[in-house]
mmCIF file of C-alpha atoms and ligand atoms in Angstrom:
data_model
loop_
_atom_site.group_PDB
_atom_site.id
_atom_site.type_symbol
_atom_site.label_atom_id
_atom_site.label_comp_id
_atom_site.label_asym_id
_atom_site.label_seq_id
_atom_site.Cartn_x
_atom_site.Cartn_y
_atom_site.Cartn_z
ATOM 1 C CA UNK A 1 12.414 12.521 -83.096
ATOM 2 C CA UNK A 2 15.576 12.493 -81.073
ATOM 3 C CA UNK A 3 15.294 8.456 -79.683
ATOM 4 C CA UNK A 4 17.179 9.376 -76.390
ATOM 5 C CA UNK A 5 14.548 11.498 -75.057
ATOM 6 C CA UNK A 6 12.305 10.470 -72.546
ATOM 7 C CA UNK A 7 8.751 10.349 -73.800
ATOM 8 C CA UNK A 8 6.158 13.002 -72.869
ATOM 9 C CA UNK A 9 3.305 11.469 -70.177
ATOM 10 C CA UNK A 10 0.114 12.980 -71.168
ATOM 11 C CA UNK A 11 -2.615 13.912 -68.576
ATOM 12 C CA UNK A 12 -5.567 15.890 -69.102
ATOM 13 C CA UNK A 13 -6.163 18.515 -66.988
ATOM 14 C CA UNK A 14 -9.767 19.658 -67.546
ATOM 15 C CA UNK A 15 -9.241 22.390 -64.628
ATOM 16 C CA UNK A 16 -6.010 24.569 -64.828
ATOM 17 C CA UNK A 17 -7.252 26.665 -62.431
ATOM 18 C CA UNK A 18 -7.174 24.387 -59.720
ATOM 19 C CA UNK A 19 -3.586 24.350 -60.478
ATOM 20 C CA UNK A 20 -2.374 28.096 -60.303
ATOM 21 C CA UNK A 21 -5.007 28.411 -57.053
ATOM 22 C CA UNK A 22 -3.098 25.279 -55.528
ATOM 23 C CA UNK A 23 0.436 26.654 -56.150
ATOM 24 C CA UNK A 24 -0.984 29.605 -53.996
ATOM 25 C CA UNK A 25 -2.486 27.613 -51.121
ATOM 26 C CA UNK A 26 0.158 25.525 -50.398
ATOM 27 C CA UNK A 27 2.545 28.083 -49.968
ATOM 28 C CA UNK A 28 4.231 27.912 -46.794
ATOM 29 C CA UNK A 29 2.549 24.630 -45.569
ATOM 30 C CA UNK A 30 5.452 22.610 -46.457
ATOM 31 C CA UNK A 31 6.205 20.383 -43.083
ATOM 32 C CA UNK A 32 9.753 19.590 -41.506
ATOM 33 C CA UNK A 33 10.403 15.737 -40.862
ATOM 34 C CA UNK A 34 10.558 14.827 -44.429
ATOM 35 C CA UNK A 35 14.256 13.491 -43.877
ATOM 36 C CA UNK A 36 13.636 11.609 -40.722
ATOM 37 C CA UNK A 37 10.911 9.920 -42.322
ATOM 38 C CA UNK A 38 12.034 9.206 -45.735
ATOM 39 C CA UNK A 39 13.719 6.158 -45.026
ATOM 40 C CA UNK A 40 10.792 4.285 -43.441
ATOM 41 C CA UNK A 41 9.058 2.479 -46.032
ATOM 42 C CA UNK A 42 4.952 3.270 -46.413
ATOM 43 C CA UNK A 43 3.577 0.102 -45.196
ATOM 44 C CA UNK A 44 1.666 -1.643 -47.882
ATOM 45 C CA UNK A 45 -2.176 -2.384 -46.694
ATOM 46 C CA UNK A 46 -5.293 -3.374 -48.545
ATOM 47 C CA UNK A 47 -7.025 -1.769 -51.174
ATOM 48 C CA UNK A 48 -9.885 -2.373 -49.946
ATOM 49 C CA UNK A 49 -13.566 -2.318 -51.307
ATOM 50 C CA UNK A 50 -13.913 1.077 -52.689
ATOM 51 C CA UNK A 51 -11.264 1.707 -55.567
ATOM 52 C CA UNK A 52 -13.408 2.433 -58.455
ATOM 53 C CA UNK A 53 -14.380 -0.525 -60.638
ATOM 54 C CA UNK A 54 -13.055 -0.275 -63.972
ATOM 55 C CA UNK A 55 -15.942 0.954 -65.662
ATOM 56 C CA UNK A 56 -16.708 3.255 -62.917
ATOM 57 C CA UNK A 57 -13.416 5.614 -63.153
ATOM 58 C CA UNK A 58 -15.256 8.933 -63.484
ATOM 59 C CA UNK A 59 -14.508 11.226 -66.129
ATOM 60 C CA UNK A 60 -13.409 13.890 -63.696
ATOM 61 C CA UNK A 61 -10.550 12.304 -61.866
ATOM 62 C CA UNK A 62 -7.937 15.315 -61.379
ATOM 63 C CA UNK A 63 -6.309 16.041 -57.799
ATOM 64 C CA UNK A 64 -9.244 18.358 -56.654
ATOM 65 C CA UNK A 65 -11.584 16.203 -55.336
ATOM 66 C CA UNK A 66 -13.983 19.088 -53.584
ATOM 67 C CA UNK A 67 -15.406 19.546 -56.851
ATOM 68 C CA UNK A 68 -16.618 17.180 -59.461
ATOM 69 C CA UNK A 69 -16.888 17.880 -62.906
ATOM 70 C CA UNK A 70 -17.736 21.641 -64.016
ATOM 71 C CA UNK A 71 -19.972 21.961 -61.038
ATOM 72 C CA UNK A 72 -18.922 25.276 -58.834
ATOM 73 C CA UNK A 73 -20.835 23.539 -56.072
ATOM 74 C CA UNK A 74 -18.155 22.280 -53.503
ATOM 75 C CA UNK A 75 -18.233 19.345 -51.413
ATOM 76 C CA UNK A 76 -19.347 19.041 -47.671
ATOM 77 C CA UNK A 77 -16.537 18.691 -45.632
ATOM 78 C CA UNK A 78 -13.235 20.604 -43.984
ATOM 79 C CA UNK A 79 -11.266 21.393 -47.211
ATOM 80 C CA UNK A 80 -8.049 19.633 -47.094
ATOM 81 C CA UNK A 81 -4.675 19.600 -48.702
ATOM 82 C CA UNK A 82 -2.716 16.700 -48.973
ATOM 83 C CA UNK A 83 0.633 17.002 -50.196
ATOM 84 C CA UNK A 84 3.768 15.072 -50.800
ATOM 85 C CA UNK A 85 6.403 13.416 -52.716
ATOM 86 C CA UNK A 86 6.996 9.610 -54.346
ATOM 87 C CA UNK A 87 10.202 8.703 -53.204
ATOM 88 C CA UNK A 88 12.301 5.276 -53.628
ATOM 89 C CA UNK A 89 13.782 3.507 -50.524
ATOM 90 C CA UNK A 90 17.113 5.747 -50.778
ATOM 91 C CA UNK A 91 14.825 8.876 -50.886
ATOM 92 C CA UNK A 92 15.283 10.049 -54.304
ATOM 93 C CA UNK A 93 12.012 11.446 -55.880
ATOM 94 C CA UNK A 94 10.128 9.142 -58.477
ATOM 95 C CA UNK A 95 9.214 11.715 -61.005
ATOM 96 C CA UNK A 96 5.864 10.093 -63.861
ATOM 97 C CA UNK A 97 4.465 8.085 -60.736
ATOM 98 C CA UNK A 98 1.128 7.641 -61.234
ATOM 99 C CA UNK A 99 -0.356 8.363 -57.699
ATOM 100 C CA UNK A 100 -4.277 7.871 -56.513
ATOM 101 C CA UNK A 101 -6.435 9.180 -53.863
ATOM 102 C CA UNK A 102 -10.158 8.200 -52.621
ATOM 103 C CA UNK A 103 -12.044 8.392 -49.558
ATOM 104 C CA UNK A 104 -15.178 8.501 -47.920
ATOM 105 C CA UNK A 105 -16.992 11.389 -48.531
ATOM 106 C CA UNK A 106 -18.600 13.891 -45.162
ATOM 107 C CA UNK A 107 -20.789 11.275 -44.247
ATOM 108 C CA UNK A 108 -18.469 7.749 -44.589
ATOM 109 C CA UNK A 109 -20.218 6.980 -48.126
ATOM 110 C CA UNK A 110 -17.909 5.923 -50.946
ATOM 111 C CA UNK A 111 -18.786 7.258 -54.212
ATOM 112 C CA UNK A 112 -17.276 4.147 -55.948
ATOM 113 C CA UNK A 113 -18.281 0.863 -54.564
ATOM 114 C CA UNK A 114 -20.363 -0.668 -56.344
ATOM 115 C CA UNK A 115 -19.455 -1.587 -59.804
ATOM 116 C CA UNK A 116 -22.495 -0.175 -60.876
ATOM 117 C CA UNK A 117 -21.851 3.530 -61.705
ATOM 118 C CA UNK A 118 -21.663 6.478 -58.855
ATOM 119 C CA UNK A 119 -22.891 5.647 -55.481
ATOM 120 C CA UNK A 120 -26.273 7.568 -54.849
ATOM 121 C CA UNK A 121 -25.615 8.017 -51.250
ATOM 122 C CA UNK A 122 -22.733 10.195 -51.659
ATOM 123 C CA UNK A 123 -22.603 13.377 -51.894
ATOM 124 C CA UNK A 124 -22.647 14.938 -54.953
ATOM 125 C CA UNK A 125 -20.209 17.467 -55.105
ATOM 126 C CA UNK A 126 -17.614 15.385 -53.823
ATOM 127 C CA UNK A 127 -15.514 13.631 -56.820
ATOM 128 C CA UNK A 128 -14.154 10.790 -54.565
ATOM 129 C CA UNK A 129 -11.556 10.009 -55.977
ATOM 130 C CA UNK A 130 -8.655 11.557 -57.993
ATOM 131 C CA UNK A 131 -5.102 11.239 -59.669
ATOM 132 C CA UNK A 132 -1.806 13.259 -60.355
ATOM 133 C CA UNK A 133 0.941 12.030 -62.219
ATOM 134 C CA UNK A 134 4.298 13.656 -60.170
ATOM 135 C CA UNK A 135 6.888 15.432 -61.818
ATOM 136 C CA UNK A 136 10.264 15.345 -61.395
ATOM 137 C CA UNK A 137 10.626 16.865 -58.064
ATOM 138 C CA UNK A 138 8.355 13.329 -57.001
ATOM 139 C CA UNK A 139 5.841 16.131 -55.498
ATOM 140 C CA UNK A 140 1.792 15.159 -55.694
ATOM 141 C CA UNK A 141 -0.675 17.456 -54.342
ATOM 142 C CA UNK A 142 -4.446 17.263 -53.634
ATOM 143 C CA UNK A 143 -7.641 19.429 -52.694
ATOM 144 C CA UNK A 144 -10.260 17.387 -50.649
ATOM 145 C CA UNK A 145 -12.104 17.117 -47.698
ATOM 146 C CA UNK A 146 -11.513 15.053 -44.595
ATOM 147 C CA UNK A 147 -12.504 11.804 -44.796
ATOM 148 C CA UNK A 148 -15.843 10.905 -43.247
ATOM 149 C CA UNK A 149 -16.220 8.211 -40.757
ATOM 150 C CA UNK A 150 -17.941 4.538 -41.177
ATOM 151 C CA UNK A 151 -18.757 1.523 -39.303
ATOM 152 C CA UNK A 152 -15.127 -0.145 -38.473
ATOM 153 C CA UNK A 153 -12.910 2.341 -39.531
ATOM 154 C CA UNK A 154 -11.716 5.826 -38.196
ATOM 155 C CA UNK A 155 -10.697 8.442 -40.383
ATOM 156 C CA UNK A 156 -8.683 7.739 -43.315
ATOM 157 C CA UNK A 157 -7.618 8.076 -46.883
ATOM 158 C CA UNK A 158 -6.793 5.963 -49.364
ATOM 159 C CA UNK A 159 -3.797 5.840 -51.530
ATOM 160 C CA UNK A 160 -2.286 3.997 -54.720
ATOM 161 C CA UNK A 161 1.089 4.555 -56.194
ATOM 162 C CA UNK A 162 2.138 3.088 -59.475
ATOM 163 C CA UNK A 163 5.762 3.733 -60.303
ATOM 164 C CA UNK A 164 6.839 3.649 -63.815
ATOM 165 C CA UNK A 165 7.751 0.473 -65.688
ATOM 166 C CA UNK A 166 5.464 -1.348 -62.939
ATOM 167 C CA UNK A 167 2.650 -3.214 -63.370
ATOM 168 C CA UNK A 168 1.432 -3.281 -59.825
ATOM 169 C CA UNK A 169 -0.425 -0.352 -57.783
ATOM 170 C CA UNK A 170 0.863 -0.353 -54.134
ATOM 171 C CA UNK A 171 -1.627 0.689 -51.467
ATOM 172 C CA UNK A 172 -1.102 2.844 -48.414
ATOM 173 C CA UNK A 173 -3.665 4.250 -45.858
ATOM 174 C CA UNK A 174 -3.136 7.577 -44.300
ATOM 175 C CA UNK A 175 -5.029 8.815 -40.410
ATOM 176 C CA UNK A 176 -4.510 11.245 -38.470
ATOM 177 C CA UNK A 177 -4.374 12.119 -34.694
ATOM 178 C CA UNK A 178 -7.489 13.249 -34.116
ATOM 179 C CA UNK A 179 -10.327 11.675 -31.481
ATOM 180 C CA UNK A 180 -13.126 10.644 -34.284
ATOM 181 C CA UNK A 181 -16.736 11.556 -33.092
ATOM 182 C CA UNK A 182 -19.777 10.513 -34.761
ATOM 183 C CA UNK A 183 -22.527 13.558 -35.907
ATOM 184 C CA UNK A 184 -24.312 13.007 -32.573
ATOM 185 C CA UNK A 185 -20.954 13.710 -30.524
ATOM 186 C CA UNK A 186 -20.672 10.609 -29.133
ATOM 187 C CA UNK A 187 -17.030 8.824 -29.251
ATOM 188 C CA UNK A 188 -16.806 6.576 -32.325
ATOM 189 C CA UNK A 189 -16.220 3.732 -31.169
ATOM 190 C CA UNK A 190 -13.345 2.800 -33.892
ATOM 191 C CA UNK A 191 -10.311 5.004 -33.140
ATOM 192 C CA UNK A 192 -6.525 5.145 -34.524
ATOM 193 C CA UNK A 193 -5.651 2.480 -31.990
ATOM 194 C CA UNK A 194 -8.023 -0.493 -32.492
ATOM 195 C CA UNK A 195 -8.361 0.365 -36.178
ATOM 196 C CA UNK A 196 -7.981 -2.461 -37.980
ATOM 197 C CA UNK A 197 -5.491 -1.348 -40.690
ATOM 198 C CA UNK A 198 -3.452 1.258 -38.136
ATOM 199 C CA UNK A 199 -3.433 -0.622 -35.121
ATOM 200 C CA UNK A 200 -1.566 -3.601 -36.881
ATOM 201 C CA UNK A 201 1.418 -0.751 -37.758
ATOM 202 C CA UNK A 202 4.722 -0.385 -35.885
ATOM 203 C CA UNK A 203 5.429 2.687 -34.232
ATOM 204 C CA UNK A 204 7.645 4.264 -37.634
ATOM 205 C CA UNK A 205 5.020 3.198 -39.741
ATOM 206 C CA UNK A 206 2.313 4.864 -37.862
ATOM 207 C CA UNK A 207 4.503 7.937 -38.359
ATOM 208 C CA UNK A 208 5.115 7.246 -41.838
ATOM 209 C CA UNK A 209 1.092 7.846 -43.007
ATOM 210 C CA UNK A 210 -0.050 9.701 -39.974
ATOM 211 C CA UNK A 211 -0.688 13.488 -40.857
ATOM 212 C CA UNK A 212 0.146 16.175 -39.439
ATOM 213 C CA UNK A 213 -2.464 18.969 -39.764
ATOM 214 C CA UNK A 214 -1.936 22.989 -39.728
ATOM 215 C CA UNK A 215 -4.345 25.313 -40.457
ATOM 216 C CA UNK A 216 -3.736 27.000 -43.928
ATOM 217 C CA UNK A 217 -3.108 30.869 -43.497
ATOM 218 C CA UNK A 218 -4.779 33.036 -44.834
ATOM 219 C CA UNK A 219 -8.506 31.279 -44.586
ATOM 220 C CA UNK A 220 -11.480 31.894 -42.594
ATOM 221 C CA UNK A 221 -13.462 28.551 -43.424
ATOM 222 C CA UNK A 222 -10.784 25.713 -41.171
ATOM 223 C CA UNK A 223 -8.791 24.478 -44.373
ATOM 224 C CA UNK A 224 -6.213 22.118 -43.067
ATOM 225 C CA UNK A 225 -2.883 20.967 -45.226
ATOM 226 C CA UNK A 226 -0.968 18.152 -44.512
ATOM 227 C CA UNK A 227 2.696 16.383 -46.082
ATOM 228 C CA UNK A 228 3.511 13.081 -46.483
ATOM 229 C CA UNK A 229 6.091 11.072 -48.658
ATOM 230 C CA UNK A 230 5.357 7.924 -50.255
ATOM 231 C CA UNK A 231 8.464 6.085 -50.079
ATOM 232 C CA UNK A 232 8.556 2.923 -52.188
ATOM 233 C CA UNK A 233 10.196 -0.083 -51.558
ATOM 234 C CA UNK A 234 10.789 -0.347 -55.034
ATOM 235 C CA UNK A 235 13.094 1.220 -58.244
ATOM 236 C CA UNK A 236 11.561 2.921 -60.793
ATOM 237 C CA UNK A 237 12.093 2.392 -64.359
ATOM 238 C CA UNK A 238 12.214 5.550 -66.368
ATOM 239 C CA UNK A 239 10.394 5.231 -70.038
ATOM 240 C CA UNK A 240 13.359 6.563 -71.271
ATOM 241 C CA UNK A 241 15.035 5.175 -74.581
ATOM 242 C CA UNK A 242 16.716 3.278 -75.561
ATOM 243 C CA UNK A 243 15.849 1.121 -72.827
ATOM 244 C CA UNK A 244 12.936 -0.351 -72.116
ATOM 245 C CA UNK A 245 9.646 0.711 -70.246
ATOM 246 C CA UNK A 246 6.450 2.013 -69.435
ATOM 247 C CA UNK A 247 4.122 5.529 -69.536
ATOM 248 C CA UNK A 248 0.513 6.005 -68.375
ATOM 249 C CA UNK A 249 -1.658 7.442 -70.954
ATOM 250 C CA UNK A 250 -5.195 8.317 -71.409
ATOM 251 C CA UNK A 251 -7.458 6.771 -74.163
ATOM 252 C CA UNK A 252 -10.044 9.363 -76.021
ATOM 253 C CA UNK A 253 -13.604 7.616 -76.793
ATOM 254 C CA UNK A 254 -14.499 6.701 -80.446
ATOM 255 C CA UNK A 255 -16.634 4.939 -82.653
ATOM 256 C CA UNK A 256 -16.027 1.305 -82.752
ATOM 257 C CA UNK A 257 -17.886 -1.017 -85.333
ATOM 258 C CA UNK A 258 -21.262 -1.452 -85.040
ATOM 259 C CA UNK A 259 -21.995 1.239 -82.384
ATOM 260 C CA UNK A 260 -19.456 -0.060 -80.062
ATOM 261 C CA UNK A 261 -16.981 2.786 -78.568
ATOM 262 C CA UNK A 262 -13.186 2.001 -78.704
ATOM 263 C CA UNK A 263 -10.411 3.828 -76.587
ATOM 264 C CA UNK A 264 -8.188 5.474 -78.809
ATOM 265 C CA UNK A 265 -4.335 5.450 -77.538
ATOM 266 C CA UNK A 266 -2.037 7.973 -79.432
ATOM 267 C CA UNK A 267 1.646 7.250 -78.654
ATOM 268 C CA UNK A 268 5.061 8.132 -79.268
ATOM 269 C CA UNK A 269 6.879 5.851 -81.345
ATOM 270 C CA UNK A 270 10.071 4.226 -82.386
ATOM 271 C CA UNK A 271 11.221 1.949 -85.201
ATOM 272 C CA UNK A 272 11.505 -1.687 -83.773
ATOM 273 C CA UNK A 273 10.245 -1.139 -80.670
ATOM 274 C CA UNK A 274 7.511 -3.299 -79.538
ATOM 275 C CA UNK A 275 4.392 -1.484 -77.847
ATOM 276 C CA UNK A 276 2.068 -3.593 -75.584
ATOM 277 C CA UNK A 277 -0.863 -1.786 -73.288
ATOM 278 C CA UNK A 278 -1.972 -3.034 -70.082
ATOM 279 C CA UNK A 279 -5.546 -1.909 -68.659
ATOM 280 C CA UNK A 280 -5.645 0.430 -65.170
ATOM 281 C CA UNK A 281 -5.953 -2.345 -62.580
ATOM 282 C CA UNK A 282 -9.140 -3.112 -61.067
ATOM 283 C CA UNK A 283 -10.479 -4.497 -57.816
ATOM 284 C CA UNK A 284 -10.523 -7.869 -58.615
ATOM 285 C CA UNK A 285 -6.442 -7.680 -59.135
ATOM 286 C CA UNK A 286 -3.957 -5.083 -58.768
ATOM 287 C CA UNK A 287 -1.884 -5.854 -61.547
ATOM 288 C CA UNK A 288 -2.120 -3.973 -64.343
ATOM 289 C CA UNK A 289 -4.222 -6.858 -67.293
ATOM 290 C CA UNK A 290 -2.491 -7.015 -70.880
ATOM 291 C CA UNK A 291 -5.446 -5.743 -73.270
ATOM 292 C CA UNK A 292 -5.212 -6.716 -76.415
ATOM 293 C CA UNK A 293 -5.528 -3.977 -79.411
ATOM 294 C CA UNK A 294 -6.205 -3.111 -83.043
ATOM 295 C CA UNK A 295 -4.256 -0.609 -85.512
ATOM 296 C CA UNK A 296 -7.258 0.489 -86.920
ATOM 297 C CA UNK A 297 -10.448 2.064 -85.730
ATOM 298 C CA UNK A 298 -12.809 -0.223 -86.654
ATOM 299 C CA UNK A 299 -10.365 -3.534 -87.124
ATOM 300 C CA UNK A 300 -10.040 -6.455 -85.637
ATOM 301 C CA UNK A 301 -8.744 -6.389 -82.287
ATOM 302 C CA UNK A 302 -6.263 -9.101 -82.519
ATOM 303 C CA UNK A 303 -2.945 -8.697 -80.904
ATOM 304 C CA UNK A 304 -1.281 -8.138 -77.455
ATOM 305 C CA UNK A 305 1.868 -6.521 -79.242
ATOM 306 C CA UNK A 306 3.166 -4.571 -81.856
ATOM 307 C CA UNK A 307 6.560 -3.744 -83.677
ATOM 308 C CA UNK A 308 6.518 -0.029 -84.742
ATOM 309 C CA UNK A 309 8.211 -0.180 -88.522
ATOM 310 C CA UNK A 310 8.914 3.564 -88.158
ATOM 311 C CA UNK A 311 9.028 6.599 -86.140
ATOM 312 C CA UNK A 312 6.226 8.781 -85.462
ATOM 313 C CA UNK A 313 2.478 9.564 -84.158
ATOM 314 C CA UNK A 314 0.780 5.390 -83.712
ATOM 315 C CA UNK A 315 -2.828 5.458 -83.270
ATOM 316 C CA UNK A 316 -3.501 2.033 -81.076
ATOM 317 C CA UNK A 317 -7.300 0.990 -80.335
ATOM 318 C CA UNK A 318 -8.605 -1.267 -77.446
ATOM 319 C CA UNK A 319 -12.550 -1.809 -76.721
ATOM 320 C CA UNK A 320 -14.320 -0.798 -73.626
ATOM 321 C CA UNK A 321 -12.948 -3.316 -71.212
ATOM 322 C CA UNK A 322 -10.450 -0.591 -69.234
ATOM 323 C CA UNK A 323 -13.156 2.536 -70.095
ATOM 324 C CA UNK A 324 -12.121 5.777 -68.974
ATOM 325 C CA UNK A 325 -9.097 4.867 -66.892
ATOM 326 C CA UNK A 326 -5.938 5.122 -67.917
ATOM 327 C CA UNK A 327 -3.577 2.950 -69.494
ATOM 328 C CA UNK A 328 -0.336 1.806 -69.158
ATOM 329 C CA UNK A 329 1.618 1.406 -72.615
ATOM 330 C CA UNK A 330 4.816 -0.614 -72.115
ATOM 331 C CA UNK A 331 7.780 -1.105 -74.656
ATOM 332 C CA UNK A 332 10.584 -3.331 -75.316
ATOM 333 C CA UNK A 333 13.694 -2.649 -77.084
ATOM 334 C CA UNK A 334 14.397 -4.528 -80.528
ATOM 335 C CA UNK A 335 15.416 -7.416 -80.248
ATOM 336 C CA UNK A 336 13.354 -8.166 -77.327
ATOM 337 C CA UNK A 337 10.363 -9.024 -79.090
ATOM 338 C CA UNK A 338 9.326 -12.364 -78.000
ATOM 339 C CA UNK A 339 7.155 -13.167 -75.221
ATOM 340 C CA UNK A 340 3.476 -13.336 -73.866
ATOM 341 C CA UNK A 341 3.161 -9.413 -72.511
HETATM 342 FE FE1 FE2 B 401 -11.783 3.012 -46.573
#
């Protein structure tokens, strides 16, 4: 392996298709204003309730959130596009950010809220929330629908970045302009400007996550696309060796002992380097948790850390506690060894 090049970030893509149809639809939607804009920060806001619990992350959790799993059903709602780019506060594109998207389905229900497995109330078809790992033009793109409304809030989505070699996710909300109405026509009564996440934004900030919606040509069922940049207030960290880092990866389910299922973690690795892996952060705390692993299958899982003794495929096992969601595996260069991860 050559140990200057950056290491491969693996993300399953169940549905390719989605893909090739997306590079199609978004064609020509591509907004002016990303210049003027780039420069003001994305405000940071709350989380709030409804990022999926840890062992909630569904198993489908691509960037098309209008369909969920095989199902060729799609979800209630206006079809939107949302598109952007990660960029860092002198507008440069963060390529390997991890970016995250989740909203209230047609009818304002959450499909993760719980901690208890899918929401019943939502609807079905909608996935509710999804990820996309940019590349190295910065450039994320998803397929939903418009957000639906609920009591407090007007119209928004929710977004998480994660840049590489960080352990925190930062949280943005993006509205719209756009009167809300409740199914009965009535004016709901919480709109852009006594929101209380939007209202509390200055003037550039409001412009920074408010979207800009155009009809998408070419359709005869009111898809909308919209652009917005993420711009970070922080640097990224490239996983590139020889210095040190971080990459998202996935882990595949296996047998643990005695019936239990462990998250396999396959990863890239170098002589001397020490590998730690931190679980996908969950309500409770935004920082990514330092999970400790095993070497082997069915081991003991019994250390936060490990020096690679040579270079190749390393197989690294952690038990259910960050299920399904991804993981962040972060290295240090040799010599740098020592520490609590
Ligand atoms: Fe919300």
């Amino acid at each position: 392996m050559n140990p200057h090049k950056p290491l491969p970030v693996y993300i399953p893509i169940n549905r390719r298709r989605f893909f090739s149809s997306m590079a199609a639809a978004s064609a020509g939607f591509t907004l002016p204003g990303f210049l003027a804009e780039a420069l003001t920060q994305s405000p940071i806001v709350t989380q709030g309730p409804y990022y999926p619990l840890a062992d909630d992350i569904p198993l489908d959790k691509d960037n098309d959130l209008v369909q969920l799993g095989d199902s060729l059903t799609a979800a209630t709602g206006v079809v939107t596009y949302v598109s952007g780019r990660v960029l860092d506060a002198s507008g440069n594109p963060v390529k390997n950010a991890l970016v995250e998207c989740w909203h209230a389905d047609h009818e304002g229900d959450y499909a993760y809220s719980t901690g208890t497995g899918r929401n019943p109330a939502c609807d079905p078809n909608f996935a509710g929330f999804g990820q996309f790992i940019t590349g190295s033009s910065g450039a994320f793109r998803f397929r939903t629908i418009k957000a639906g409304l609920y009591n407090g809030r007007t119209r928004h989505f929710h977004w998480g970045v994660t840049l590489p070699g960080r352990t925190t996710r930062s949280c943005t909300q993006t509205a719209w302009n756009e009167t809300a109405y409740a199914n009965d026509g009535t004016t709901w009564a919480t709109q852009n400007s006594n929101d209380s996440v939007f209202a509390a934004l200055s003037a550039a900030q409001k412009a920074a996550v408010f979207l800009n919606f155009a009809a998408v040509d070419g359709t005869t069922t009111g898809e909308v696309a919209a652009n917005w940049d993420f711009v970070s207030g922080f640097t990224p960290v490239e996983p590139t060796y020889p210095a040190p880092g971080g990459f998202v990866v996935t882990g595949e389910a296996v047998a643990g002992p005695d019936g239990t299922v462990r998250f396999k973690l396959v990863i890239p690795a170098y002589a001397n380097y020490c590998y730690e892996i931190y679980g996908n952060p969950t309500l409770a705390d935004l920082e990514w948790q330092a999970l400790p692993f095993s070497l082997t299958q069915t081991g003991s899982i019994d250390r936060n850390k490990f020096v690679a003794t040579q270079e190749g495929s390393l197989s690294l096992y952690v038990d259910a506690a960050a299920s399904k969601g991804f993981y962040k595996v972060s290295f240090r260069v040799p010599g740098e060894n020592i520490g609590t991860p």
